[in-house]
Amino acid sequence: AEAEVGESASTVLLDLKWGTRDFTEHCRSEYGADVADKMWRDIDALVVKTLLAAQPAVLDIAARNVQPSMRDTSFELYGFDILLRDDMSPVLMEVNIMPSLGTTCSVLDQHVKANMIADLLTLAGVHAPGKKHRRRPPTMANAFLDRLSNEELAVLCQGEEEALRQGSFRRVFPTATAWDEYKNCFDTSCQHNSLLAEWEQIKRAGGPLAAFAGDAVFAAAGAAASPSASDAAAAAEPSAAEGDCEEAADEEQEDQN
């Protein structure tokens, strides 16, 4: 693109890049909704397969470098460079373990990356040191939840809390459908992935339990989701909600002293 007289460099660069929303709308208008939707499903599958291939190395690095107390709030950001063929099928070019977060001379970069970083830190759920523990209710009047252990309830609680904090992110694995497709790729049993997938299937199926699902998990863990926002997230997404979900893995009550 060539700049008009008096046009800034940031405006020129803005014209050379598209945000995800604008690009998706273009694909829908140019190729149709079915092609655009399939394109994103194929990209999701490409991301999942790539991370499954790299999982042993990633887990090894995490085990050696992440303290147990920080496990639930540790994260790593990858940058996927993907080329689209003429038929809109994706081809993986490379994965960057340190993607560029610079925003020099690009208004679009400033908007996209600043909001992404805010959503990323909010999704990670960094919290103050120390844990609060509350007793699990004797019954939750729900057959699915009542059969779960405290650890399993804590996993569901964390998943529901992350869903409240996800901002512009979305989970691509495990989902209601992806687990069945990729479960045979794991060498060992992944009970938490299976549990999260089963929970998503219940919610996706609809009915009374689906409407009850999120609140039931928070109640089961002894905490309610409460809206709040980090300073960074508030600047980018004022309505971002952060659940105050307590872990249910410990049977002892919080020490009030």
PDB file of C-alpha atoms in Angstrom:
ATOM      1  CA  ALA A   1       0.000   0.000   0.000  1.00  0.00           C
ATOM      2  CA  GLU A   2       1.259   3.461  -0.821  1.00  0.00           C
ATOM      3  CA  ALA A   3       0.778   6.311   1.615  1.00  0.00           C
ATOM      4  CA  GLU A   4      -1.287   9.316   0.671  1.00  0.00           C
ATOM      5  CA  VAL A   5       0.320  12.732   1.118  1.00  0.00           C
ATOM      6  CA  GLY A   6       0.457  13.504   4.821  1.00  0.00           C
ATOM      7  CA  GLU A   7      -0.504   9.951   5.804  1.00  0.00           C
ATOM      8  CA  SER A   8       1.356   8.616   8.842  1.00  0.00           C
ATOM      9  CA  ALA A   9       3.443   5.444   8.873  1.00  0.00           C
ATOM     10  CA  SER A  10       1.087   3.894  11.423  1.00  0.00           C
ATOM     11  CA  THR A  11      -1.859   4.389   9.075  1.00  0.00           C
ATOM     12  CA  VAL A  12       0.019   2.699   6.241  1.00  0.00           C
ATOM     13  CA  LEU A  13       0.927  -0.288   8.408  1.00  0.00           C
ATOM     14  CA  LEU A  14      -2.632  -0.442   9.654  1.00  0.00           C
ATOM     15  CA  ASP A  15      -3.752  -0.941   6.039  1.00  0.00           C
ATOM     16  CA  LEU A  16      -1.297  -3.831   5.621  1.00  0.00           C
ATOM     17  CA  LYS A  17      -2.705  -5.837   8.520  1.00  0.00           C
ATOM     18  CA  TRP A  18      -6.115  -7.102   9.495  1.00  0.00           C
ATOM     19  CA  GLY A  19      -7.477  -7.979  12.873  1.00  0.00           C
ATOM     20  CA  THR A  20      -9.041 -11.403  13.289  1.00  0.00           C
ATOM     21  CA  ARG A  21     -12.587 -10.064  13.241  1.00  0.00           C
ATOM     22  CA  ASP A  22     -12.109  -8.085  10.005  1.00  0.00           C
ATOM     23  CA  PHE A  23     -10.303 -10.982   8.352  1.00  0.00           C
ATOM     24  CA  THR A  24     -13.061 -13.415   9.297  1.00  0.00           C
ATOM     25  CA  GLU A  25     -15.723 -11.075   7.938  1.00  0.00           C
ATOM     26  CA  HIS A  26     -13.757 -10.772   4.677  1.00  0.00           C
ATOM     27  CA  CYS A  27     -13.504 -14.564   4.365  1.00  0.00           C
ATOM     28  CA  ARG A  28     -17.207 -14.937   5.009  1.00  0.00           C
ATOM     29  CA  SER A  29     -18.105 -12.400   2.337  1.00  0.00           C
ATOM     30  CA  GLU A  30     -15.510 -13.659  -0.163  1.00  0.00           C
ATOM     31  CA  TYR A  31     -15.755 -17.435   0.308  1.00  0.00           C
ATOM     32  CA  GLY A  32     -18.914 -18.003   2.327  1.00  0.00           C
ATOM     33  CA  ALA A  33     -19.610 -18.742   5.975  1.00  0.00           C
ATOM     34  CA  ASP A  34     -19.037 -22.495   5.623  1.00  0.00           C
ATOM     35  CA  VAL A  35     -15.531 -22.023   4.227  1.00  0.00           C
ATOM     36  CA  ALA A  36     -14.642 -19.415   6.843  1.00  0.00           C
ATOM     37  CA  ASP A  37     -15.898 -21.606   9.694  1.00  0.00           C
ATOM     38  CA  LYS A  38     -14.014 -24.629   8.347  1.00  0.00           C
ATOM     39  CA  MET A  39     -10.869 -22.520   8.074  1.00  0.00           C
ATOM     40  CA  TRP A  40     -10.972 -21.758  11.810  1.00  0.00           C
ATOM     41  CA  ARG A  41     -11.741 -25.375  12.692  1.00  0.00           C
ATOM     42  CA  ASP A  42      -8.720 -26.439  10.639  1.00  0.00           C
ATOM     43  CA  ILE A  43      -6.552 -23.818  12.344  1.00  0.00           C
ATOM     44  CA  ASP A  44      -7.747 -25.029  15.755  1.00  0.00           C
ATOM     45  CA  ALA A  45      -6.843 -28.598  14.791  1.00  0.00           C
ATOM     46  CA  LEU A  46      -3.431 -27.494  13.549  1.00  0.00           C
ATOM     47  CA  VAL A  47      -2.716 -25.740  16.862  1.00  0.00           C
ATOM     48  CA  VAL A  48      -3.867 -28.713  18.939  1.00  0.00           C
ATOM     49  CA  LYS A  49      -1.808 -31.231  16.935  1.00  0.00           C
ATOM     50  CA  THR A  50       1.291 -29.038  17.133  1.00  0.00           C
ATOM     51  CA  LEU A  51       1.029 -28.667  20.901  1.00  0.00           C
ATOM     52  CA  LEU A  52       0.365 -32.393  21.318  1.00  0.00           C
ATOM     53  CA  ALA A  53       3.581 -33.107  19.413  1.00  0.00           C
ATOM     54  CA  ALA A  54       5.517 -30.692  21.628  1.00  0.00           C
ATOM     55  CA  GLN A  55       3.812 -31.672  24.899  1.00  0.00           C
ATOM     56  CA  PRO A  56       6.592 -33.920  26.302  1.00  0.00           C
ATOM     57  CA  ALA A  57       9.199 -31.171  25.909  1.00  0.00           C
ATOM     58  CA  VAL A  58       6.869 -28.492  27.289  1.00  0.00           C
ATOM     59  CA  LEU A  59       5.961 -30.577  30.343  1.00  0.00           C
ATOM     60  CA  ASP A  60       9.610 -31.382  30.983  1.00  0.00           C
ATOM     61  CA  ILE A  61      10.583 -27.715  30.931  1.00  0.00           C
ATOM     62  CA  ALA A  62       7.636 -26.830  33.180  1.00  0.00           C
ATOM     63  CA  ALA A  63       8.538 -29.562  35.678  1.00  0.00           C
ATOM     64  CA  ARG A  64      12.101 -28.260  35.944  1.00  0.00           C
ATOM     65  CA  ASN A  65      11.326 -24.548  36.093  1.00  0.00           C
ATOM     66  CA  VAL A  66       7.867 -24.005  37.593  1.00  0.00           C
ATOM     67  CA  GLN A  67       7.427 -24.109  41.348  1.00  0.00           C
ATOM     68  CA  PRO A  68       4.484 -26.260  42.507  1.00  0.00           C
ATOM     69  CA  SER A  69       2.871 -23.264  44.223  1.00  0.00           C
ATOM     70  CA  MET A  70       2.831 -21.373  40.909  1.00  0.00           C
ATOM     71  CA  ARG A  71       1.653 -24.225  38.704  1.00  0.00           C
ATOM     72  CA  ASP A  72      -1.933 -23.012  38.327  1.00  0.00           C
ATOM     73  CA  THR A  73      -0.883 -19.504  37.245  1.00  0.00           C
ATOM     74  CA  SER A  74       2.082 -20.357  35.026  1.00  0.00           C
ATOM     75  CA  PHE A  75       1.720 -19.874  31.294  1.00  0.00           C
ATOM     76  CA  GLU A  76       3.638 -19.660  28.045  1.00  0.00           C
ATOM     77  CA  LEU A  77       2.700 -17.650  24.966  1.00  0.00           C
ATOM     78  CA  TYR A  78       3.396 -19.102  21.514  1.00  0.00           C
ATOM     79  CA  GLY A  79       3.144 -17.344  18.181  1.00  0.00           C
ATOM     80  CA  PHE A  80       1.861 -19.490  15.303  1.00  0.00           C
ATOM     81  CA  ASP A  81       2.757 -18.363  11.774  1.00  0.00           C
ATOM     82  CA  ILE A  82       0.156 -19.876   9.475  1.00  0.00           C
ATOM     83  CA  LEU A  83      -0.109 -19.642   5.695  1.00  0.00           C
ATOM     84  CA  LEU A  84      -3.478 -20.072   3.986  1.00  0.00           C
ATOM     85  CA  ARG A  85      -3.685 -21.791   0.621  1.00  0.00           C
ATOM     86  CA  ASP A  86      -6.055 -20.670  -2.109  1.00  0.00           C
ATOM     87  CA  ASP A  87      -8.678 -23.088  -0.782  1.00  0.00           C
ATOM     88  CA  MET A  88      -8.238 -21.515   2.724  1.00  0.00           C
ATOM     89  CA  SER A  89      -6.612 -24.631   4.178  1.00  0.00           C
ATOM     90  CA  PRO A  90      -3.916 -23.700   6.736  1.00  0.00           C
ATOM     91  CA  VAL A  91      -0.220 -24.611   6.572  1.00  0.00           C
ATOM     92  CA  LEU A  92       1.990 -24.213   9.634  1.00  0.00           C
ATOM     93  CA  MET A  93       5.127 -22.203   8.854  1.00  0.00           C
ATOM     94  CA  GLU A  94       6.692 -21.996  12.311  1.00  0.00           C
ATOM     95  CA  VAL A  95       5.946 -21.571  16.003  1.00  0.00           C
ATOM     96  CA  ASN A  96       7.693 -18.784  17.895  1.00  0.00           C
ATOM     97  CA  ILE A  97       8.395 -19.379  21.577  1.00  0.00           C
ATOM     98  CA  MET A  98       9.088 -15.649  21.980  1.00  0.00           C
ATOM     99  CA  PRO A  99       6.602 -13.916  19.646  1.00  0.00           C
ATOM    100  CA  SER A 100       7.148 -10.239  18.977  1.00  0.00           C
ATOM    101  CA  LEU A 101       5.055  -7.987  21.185  1.00  0.00           C
ATOM    102  CA  GLY A 102       6.424  -4.755  19.779  1.00  0.00           C
ATOM    103  CA  THR A 103       3.950  -2.109  18.625  1.00  0.00           C
ATOM    104  CA  THR A 104       6.237   0.407  16.898  1.00  0.00           C
ATOM    105  CA  CYS A 105       4.512   2.475  14.213  1.00  0.00           C
ATOM    106  CA  SER A 106       1.367   0.377  14.170  1.00  0.00           C
ATOM    107  CA  VAL A 107      -1.914   1.469  15.691  1.00  0.00           C
ATOM    108  CA  LEU A 108      -3.378  -1.968  15.001  1.00  0.00           C
ATOM    109  CA  ASP A 109      -0.477  -3.683  16.808  1.00  0.00           C
ATOM    110  CA  GLN A 110      -1.002  -1.404  19.791  1.00  0.00           C
ATOM    111  CA  HIS A 111      -4.685  -2.274  19.906  1.00  0.00           C
ATOM    112  CA  VAL A 112      -4.366  -6.029  19.287  1.00  0.00           C
ATOM    113  CA  LYS A 113      -1.273  -6.781  21.368  1.00  0.00           C
ATOM    114  CA  ALA A 114      -2.132  -4.567  24.330  1.00  0.00           C
ATOM    115  CA  ASN A 115      -5.554  -6.154  24.639  1.00  0.00           C
ATOM    116  CA  MET A 116      -4.086  -9.625  24.124  1.00  0.00           C
ATOM    117  CA  ILE A 117      -1.540  -9.136  26.918  1.00  0.00           C
ATOM    118  CA  ALA A 118      -4.223  -7.808  29.254  1.00  0.00           C
ATOM    119  CA  ASP A 119      -6.457 -10.790  28.485  1.00  0.00           C
ATOM    120  CA  LEU A 120      -3.505 -13.175  28.844  1.00  0.00           C
ATOM    121  CA  LEU A 121      -2.555 -11.997  32.330  1.00  0.00           C
ATOM    122  CA  THR A 122      -6.201 -11.982  33.393  1.00  0.00           C
ATOM    123  CA  LEU A 123      -6.690 -15.525  32.058  1.00  0.00           C
ATOM    124  CA  ALA A 124      -3.574 -16.722  33.894  1.00  0.00           C
ATOM    125  CA  GLY A 125      -5.289 -15.667  37.133  1.00  0.00           C
ATOM    126  CA  VAL A 126      -2.223 -14.536  39.054  1.00  0.00           C
ATOM    127  CA  HIS A 127      -3.255 -14.193  42.687  1.00  0.00           C
ATOM    128  CA  ALA A 128      -1.760 -13.220  46.012  1.00  0.00           C
ATOM    129  CA  PRO A 129       0.246 -15.876  47.902  1.00  0.00           C
ATOM    130  CA  GLY A 130      -1.671 -18.187  50.220  1.00  0.00           C
ATOM    131  CA  LYS A 131      -4.770 -20.300  49.780  1.00  0.00           C
ATOM    132  CA  LYS A 132      -8.210 -20.284  51.284  1.00  0.00           C
ATOM    133  CA  HIS A 133      -9.896 -23.570  51.994  1.00  0.00           C
ATOM    134  CA  ARG A 134     -13.529 -24.285  52.660  1.00  0.00           C
ATOM    135  CA  ARG A 135     -15.370 -27.475  53.372  1.00  0.00           C
ATOM    136  CA  ARG A 136     -17.109 -29.260  50.572  1.00  0.00           C
ATOM    137  CA  PRO A 137     -20.900 -29.338  51.013  1.00  0.00           C
ATOM    138  CA  PRO A 138     -22.130 -32.825  52.006  1.00  0.00           C
ATOM    139  CA  THR A 139     -24.270 -32.953  48.867  1.00  0.00           C
ATOM    140  CA  MET A 140     -24.870 -30.785  45.818  1.00  0.00           C
ATOM    141  CA  ALA A 141     -28.111 -32.458  44.737  1.00  0.00           C
ATOM    142  CA  ASN A 142     -26.473 -33.372  41.450  1.00  0.00           C
ATOM    143  CA  ALA A 143     -25.471 -36.918  40.533  1.00  0.00           C
ATOM    144  CA  PHE A 144     -22.582 -35.881  38.279  1.00  0.00           C
ATOM    145  CA  LEU A 145     -20.995 -33.512  40.799  1.00  0.00           C
ATOM    146  CA  ASP A 146     -21.651 -35.696  43.843  1.00  0.00           C
ATOM    147  CA  ARG A 147     -19.549 -38.530  42.408  1.00  0.00           C
ATOM    148  CA  LEU A 148     -16.484 -36.311  41.920  1.00  0.00           C
ATOM    149  CA  SER A 149     -13.554 -36.091  44.294  1.00  0.00           C
ATOM    150  CA  ASN A 150     -12.450 -32.785  45.805  1.00  0.00           C
ATOM    151  CA  GLU A 151      -9.554 -32.641  43.340  1.00  0.00           C
ATOM    152  CA  GLU A 152     -11.898 -33.142  40.392  1.00  0.00           C
ATOM    153  CA  LEU A 153     -14.239 -30.445  41.665  1.00  0.00           C
ATOM    154  CA  ALA A 154     -11.276 -28.079  41.928  1.00  0.00           C
ATOM    155  CA  VAL A 155     -10.402 -28.818  38.276  1.00  0.00           C
ATOM    156  CA  LEU A 156     -13.932 -28.001  37.120  1.00  0.00           C
ATOM    157  CA  CYS A 157     -13.968 -24.898  39.277  1.00  0.00           C
ATOM    158  CA  GLN A 158     -10.727 -23.685  37.733  1.00  0.00           C
ATOM    159  CA  GLY A 159     -12.082 -24.343  34.249  1.00  0.00           C
ATOM    160  CA  GLU A 160     -15.267 -22.363  34.908  1.00  0.00           C
ATOM    161  CA  GLU A 161     -13.252 -19.524  36.418  1.00  0.00           C
ATOM    162  CA  GLU A 162     -10.964 -19.402  33.398  1.00  0.00           C
ATOM    163  CA  ALA A 163     -14.030 -19.225  31.153  1.00  0.00           C
ATOM    164  CA  LEU A 164     -15.105 -16.089  33.021  1.00  0.00           C
ATOM    165  CA  ARG A 165     -11.669 -14.540  32.557  1.00  0.00           C
ATOM    166  CA  GLN A 166     -10.904 -15.634  28.997  1.00  0.00           C
ATOM    167  CA  GLY A 167     -11.604 -12.292  27.305  1.00  0.00           C
ATOM    168  CA  SER A 168     -10.747 -12.682  23.607  1.00  0.00           C
ATOM    169  CA  PHE A 169      -9.164 -16.114  24.171  1.00  0.00           C
ATOM    170  CA  ARG A 170     -11.040 -19.362  23.672  1.00  0.00           C
ATOM    171  CA  ARG A 171     -10.216 -22.922  24.641  1.00  0.00           C
ATOM    172  CA  VAL A 172      -9.401 -25.251  21.751  1.00  0.00           C
ATOM    173  CA  PHE A 173      -8.593 -28.294  23.904  1.00  0.00           C
ATOM    174  CA  PRO A 174     -10.157 -30.092  25.672  1.00  0.00           C
ATOM    175  CA  THR A 175     -13.599 -29.256  24.339  1.00  0.00           C
ATOM    176  CA  ALA A 176     -16.865 -31.168  24.021  1.00  0.00           C
ATOM    177  CA  THR A 177     -15.679 -32.668  20.722  1.00  0.00           C
ATOM    178  CA  ALA A 178     -11.872 -32.364  20.592  1.00  0.00           C
ATOM    179  CA  TRP A 179     -11.141 -34.807  23.429  1.00  0.00           C
ATOM    180  CA  ASP A 180     -12.729 -37.780  21.648  1.00  0.00           C
ATOM    181  CA  GLU A 181     -10.785 -36.911  18.505  1.00  0.00           C
ATOM    182  CA  TYR A 182      -7.350 -36.662  20.135  1.00  0.00           C
ATOM    183  CA  LYS A 183      -7.494 -38.799  23.275  1.00  0.00           C
ATOM    184  CA  ASN A 184      -5.659 -41.665  21.562  1.00  0.00           C
ATOM    185  CA  CYS A 185      -2.670 -39.350  21.025  1.00  0.00           C
ATOM    186  CA  PHE A 186      -1.831 -39.459  24.737  1.00  0.00           C
ATOM    187  CA  ASP A 187       0.524 -42.119  26.080  1.00  0.00           C
ATOM    188  CA  THR A 188      -0.945 -41.929  29.570  1.00  0.00           C
ATOM    189  CA  SER A 189      -4.427 -41.444  30.964  1.00  0.00           C
ATOM    190  CA  CYS A 190      -5.424 -37.778  31.189  1.00  0.00           C
ATOM    191  CA  GLN A 191      -8.301 -37.833  33.639  1.00  0.00           C
ATOM    192  CA  HIS A 192      -8.566 -34.067  33.966  1.00  0.00           C
ATOM    193  CA  ASN A 193      -8.845 -33.580  30.204  1.00  0.00           C
ATOM    194  CA  SER A 194     -11.502 -36.278  30.066  1.00  0.00           C
ATOM    195  CA  LEU A 195     -13.376 -34.697  32.973  1.00  0.00           C
ATOM    196  CA  LEU A 196     -13.352 -31.226  31.433  1.00  0.00           C
ATOM    197  CA  ALA A 197     -14.540 -32.625  28.100  1.00  0.00           C
ATOM    198  CA  GLU A 198     -17.379 -34.520  29.776  1.00  0.00           C
ATOM    199  CA  TRP A 199     -18.405 -31.354  31.618  1.00  0.00           C
ATOM    200  CA  GLU A 200     -18.436 -29.380  28.368  1.00  0.00           C
ATOM    201  CA  GLN A 201     -20.564 -32.078  26.750  1.00  0.00           C
ATOM    202  CA  ILE A 202     -23.091 -31.784  29.583  1.00  0.00           C
ATOM    203  CA  LYS A 203     -23.300 -28.024  29.170  1.00  0.00           C
ATOM    204  CA  ARG A 204     -23.491 -28.302  25.387  1.00  0.00           C
ATOM    205  CA  ALA A 205     -26.355 -30.798  25.560  1.00  0.00           C
ATOM    206  CA  GLY A 206     -28.612 -28.180  27.147  1.00  0.00           C
ATOM    207  CA  GLY A 207     -31.426 -28.816  29.590  1.00  0.00           C
ATOM    208  CA  PRO A 208     -31.706 -28.017  33.306  1.00  0.00           C
ATOM    209  CA  LEU A 209     -28.212 -29.269  34.188  1.00  0.00           C
ATOM    210  CA  ALA A 210     -26.574 -27.070  31.552  1.00  0.00           C
ATOM    211  CA  ALA A 211     -28.207 -23.963  32.983  1.00  0.00           C
ATOM    212  CA  PHE A 212     -27.197 -25.110  36.446  1.00  0.00           C
ATOM    213  CA  ALA A 213     -23.657 -26.112  35.487  1.00  0.00           C
ATOM    214  CA  GLY A 214     -21.445 -23.137  36.220  1.00  0.00           C
ATOM    215  CA  ASP A 215     -23.149 -22.102  39.465  1.00  0.00           C
ATOM    216  CA  ALA A 216     -23.118 -25.694  40.664  1.00  0.00           C
ATOM    217  CA  VAL A 217     -19.358 -25.982  40.331  1.00  0.00           C
ATOM    218  CA  PHE A 218     -18.692 -22.764  42.182  1.00  0.00           C
ATOM    219  CA  ALA A 219     -21.094 -23.743  44.923  1.00  0.00           C
ATOM    220  CA  ALA A 220     -19.505 -27.171  45.140  1.00  0.00           C
ATOM    221  CA  ALA A 221     -16.091 -25.623  45.653  1.00  0.00           C
ATOM    222  CA  GLY A 222     -17.449 -23.363  48.382  1.00  0.00           C
ATOM    223  CA  ALA A 223     -17.058 -20.107  46.479  1.00  0.00           C
ATOM    224  CA  ALA A 224     -19.043 -17.847  44.187  1.00  0.00           C
ATOM    225  CA  ALA A 225     -17.723 -16.166  41.086  1.00  0.00           C
ATOM    226  CA  SER A 226     -17.306 -12.488  41.848  1.00  0.00           C
ATOM    227  CA  PRO A 227     -16.653  -9.865  39.138  1.00  0.00           C
ATOM    228  CA  SER A 228     -13.446  -7.900  39.351  1.00  0.00           C
ATOM    229  CA  ALA A 229     -10.689  -6.873  36.975  1.00  0.00           C
ATOM    230  CA  SER A 230      -7.001  -6.282  37.046  1.00  0.00           C
ATOM    231  CA  ASP A 231      -5.755  -2.781  36.298  1.00  0.00           C
ATOM    232  CA  ALA A 232      -4.346  -3.928  32.973  1.00  0.00           C
ATOM    233  CA  ALA A 233      -7.496  -5.744  31.958  1.00  0.00           C
ATOM    234  CA  ALA A 234      -9.705  -2.861  33.047  1.00  0.00           C
ATOM    235  CA  ALA A 235      -7.922  -0.554  30.629  1.00  0.00           C
ATOM    236  CA  ALA A 236      -8.569  -2.902  27.727  1.00  0.00           C
ATOM    237  CA  GLU A 237     -11.764  -4.712  28.726  1.00  0.00           C
ATOM    238  CA  PRO A 238     -13.745  -2.921  31.474  1.00  0.00           C
ATOM    239  CA  SER A 239     -16.288  -5.715  31.692  1.00  0.00           C
ATOM    240  CA  ALA A 240     -13.770  -8.502  32.236  1.00  0.00           C
ATOM    241  CA  ALA A 241     -14.856 -10.659  35.172  1.00  0.00           C
ATOM    242  CA  GLU A 242     -12.534 -12.544  37.449  1.00  0.00           C
ATOM    243  CA  GLY A 243     -14.016 -15.374  39.476  1.00  0.00           C
ATOM    244  CA  ASP A 244     -12.953 -15.805  43.078  1.00  0.00           C
ATOM    245  CA  CYS A 245     -12.950 -19.577  42.969  1.00  0.00           C
ATOM    246  CA  GLU A 246     -11.540 -21.359  45.981  1.00  0.00           C
ATOM    247  CA  GLU A 247      -9.938 -24.782  45.697  1.00  0.00           C
ATOM    248  CA  ALA A 248     -11.886 -27.711  47.055  1.00  0.00           C
ATOM    249  CA  ALA A 249      -8.945 -30.058  47.376  1.00  0.00           C
ATOM    250  CA  ASP A 250      -8.498 -29.420  51.099  1.00  0.00           C
ATOM    251  CA  GLU A 251     -11.137 -30.438  53.622  1.00  0.00           C
ATOM    252  CA  GLU A 252     -10.003 -28.016  56.323  1.00  0.00           C
ATOM    253  CA  GLN A 253     -11.762 -24.725  56.907  1.00  0.00           C
ATOM    254  CA  GLU A 254      -9.924 -21.448  56.522  1.00  0.00           C
ATOM    255  CA  ASP A 255      -8.071 -20.447  59.671  1.00  0.00           C
ATOM    256  CA  GLN A 256      -9.708 -17.228  60.819  1.00  0.00           C
ATOM    257  CA  ASN A 257      -6.858 -16.491  63.191  1.00  0.00           C
TER     258      ASN A 257
END
